[in-house]
Short mmCIF file of C-alpha atoms in Angstrom, two decimals:
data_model
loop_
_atom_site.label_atom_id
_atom_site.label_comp_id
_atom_site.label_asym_id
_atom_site.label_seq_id
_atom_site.Cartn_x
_atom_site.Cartn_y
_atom_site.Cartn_z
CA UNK A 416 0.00 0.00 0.00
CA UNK A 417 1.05 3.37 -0.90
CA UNK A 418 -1.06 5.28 1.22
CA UNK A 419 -0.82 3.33 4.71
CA UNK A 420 0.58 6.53 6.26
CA UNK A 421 -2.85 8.13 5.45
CA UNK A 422 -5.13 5.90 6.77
CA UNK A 423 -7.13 6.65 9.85
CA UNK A 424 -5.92 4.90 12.99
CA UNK A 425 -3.21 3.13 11.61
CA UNK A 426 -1.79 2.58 15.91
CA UNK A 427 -5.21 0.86 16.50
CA UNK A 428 -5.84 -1.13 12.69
CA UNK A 429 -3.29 -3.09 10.94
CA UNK A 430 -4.19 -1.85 7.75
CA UNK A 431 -1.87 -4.62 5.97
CA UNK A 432 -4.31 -7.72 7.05
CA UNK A 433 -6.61 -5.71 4.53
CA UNK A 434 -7.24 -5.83 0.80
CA UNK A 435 -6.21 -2.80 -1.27
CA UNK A 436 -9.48 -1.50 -2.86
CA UNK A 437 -9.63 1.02 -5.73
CA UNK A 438 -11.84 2.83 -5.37
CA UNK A 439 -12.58 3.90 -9.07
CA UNK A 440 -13.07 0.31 -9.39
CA UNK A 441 -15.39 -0.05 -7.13
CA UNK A 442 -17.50 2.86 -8.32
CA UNK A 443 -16.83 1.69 -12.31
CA UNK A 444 -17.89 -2.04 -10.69
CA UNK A 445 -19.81 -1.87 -7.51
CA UNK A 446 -20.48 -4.56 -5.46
CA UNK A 447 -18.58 -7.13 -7.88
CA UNK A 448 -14.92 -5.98 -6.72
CA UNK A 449 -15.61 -6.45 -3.19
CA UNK A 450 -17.04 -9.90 -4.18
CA UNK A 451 -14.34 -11.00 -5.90
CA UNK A 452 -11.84 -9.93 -3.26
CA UNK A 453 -13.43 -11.72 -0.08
CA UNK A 454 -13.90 -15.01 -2.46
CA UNK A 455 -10.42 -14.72 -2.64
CA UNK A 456 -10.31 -15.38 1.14
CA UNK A 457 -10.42 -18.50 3.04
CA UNK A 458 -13.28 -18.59 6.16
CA UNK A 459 -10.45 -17.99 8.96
CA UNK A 460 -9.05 -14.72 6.89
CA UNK A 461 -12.58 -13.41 6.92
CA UNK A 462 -12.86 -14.22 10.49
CA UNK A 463 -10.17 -12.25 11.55
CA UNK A 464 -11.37 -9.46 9.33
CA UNK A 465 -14.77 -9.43 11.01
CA UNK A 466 -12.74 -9.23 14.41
CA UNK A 467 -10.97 -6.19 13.68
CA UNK A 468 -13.51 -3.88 12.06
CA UNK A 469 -16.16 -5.19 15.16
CA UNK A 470 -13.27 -4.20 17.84
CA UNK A 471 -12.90 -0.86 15.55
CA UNK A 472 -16.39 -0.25 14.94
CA UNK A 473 -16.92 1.90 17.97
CA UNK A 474 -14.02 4.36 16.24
CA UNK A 475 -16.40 5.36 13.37
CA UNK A 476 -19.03 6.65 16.04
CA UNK A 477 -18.80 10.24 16.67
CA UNK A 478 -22.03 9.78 18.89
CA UNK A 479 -25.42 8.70 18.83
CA UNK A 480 -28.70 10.71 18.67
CA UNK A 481 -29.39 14.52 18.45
CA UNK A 482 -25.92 15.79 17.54
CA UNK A 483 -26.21 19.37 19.06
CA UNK A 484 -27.63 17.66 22.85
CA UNK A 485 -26.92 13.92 22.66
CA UNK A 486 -24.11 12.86 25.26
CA UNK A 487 -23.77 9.65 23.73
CA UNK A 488 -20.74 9.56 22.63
CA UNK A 489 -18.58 6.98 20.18
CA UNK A 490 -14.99 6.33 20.54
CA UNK A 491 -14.09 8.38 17.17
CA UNK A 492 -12.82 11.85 19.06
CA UNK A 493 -10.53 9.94 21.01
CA UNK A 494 -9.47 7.53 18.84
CA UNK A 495 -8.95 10.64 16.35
CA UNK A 496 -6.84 12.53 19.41
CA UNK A 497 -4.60 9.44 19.88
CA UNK A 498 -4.27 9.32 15.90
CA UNK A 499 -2.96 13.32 16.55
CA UNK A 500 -0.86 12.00 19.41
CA UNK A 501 0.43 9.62 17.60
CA UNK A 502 1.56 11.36 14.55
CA UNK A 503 2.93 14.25 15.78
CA UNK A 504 5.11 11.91 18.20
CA UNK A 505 6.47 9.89 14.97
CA UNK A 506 7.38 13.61 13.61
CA UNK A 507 8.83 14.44 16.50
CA UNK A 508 11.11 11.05 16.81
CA UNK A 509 11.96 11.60 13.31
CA UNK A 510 12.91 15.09 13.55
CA UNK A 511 15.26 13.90 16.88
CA UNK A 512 17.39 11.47 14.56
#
């Protein structure tokens, strides 16, 4: 992947156990590219898939009802903080050496 850097959480997702996924292709193709990737995979790959994004899927949630008076909140301002954290120490490290 050329993009890893990019992605969001990298600290918390090992973005490497996942498929690379154009995405022109998959709005050229739709649903077919994603099919043909995950037959691709045997049942225990897909299992461990599944694990990840469900132990992630709490990071996508920025909170749950009204947005202006809910104080239900998902995990995605922290995880996005430690994200922050995270790359500016990696900056900082490099700037050390």
């Amino acid at each position: 992947w050329q993009v890893l850097q990019n992605l969001s959480y990298g600290d918390r997702i090992p973005w490497l156990e996942f498929p690379e996924v154009s995405e022109e292709a998959i709005l050229n193709e739709g649903w077919q590219v994603l099919q043909n990737l995950f037959q691709q995979y045997n049942e225990e790959k897909k299992k461990n898939l599944r694990s990840i994004m469900d132990k992630m899927r709490s990071g996508w949630i920025y909170g749950w009802g009204n947005p202006v008076t809910s104080e239900k909140l998902g995990d995605a301002a922290a995880y996005i903080w430690e994200s922050f954290e995270s790359a500016l120490t990696r900056a900082e490290n490099a700037t050390l050496v």
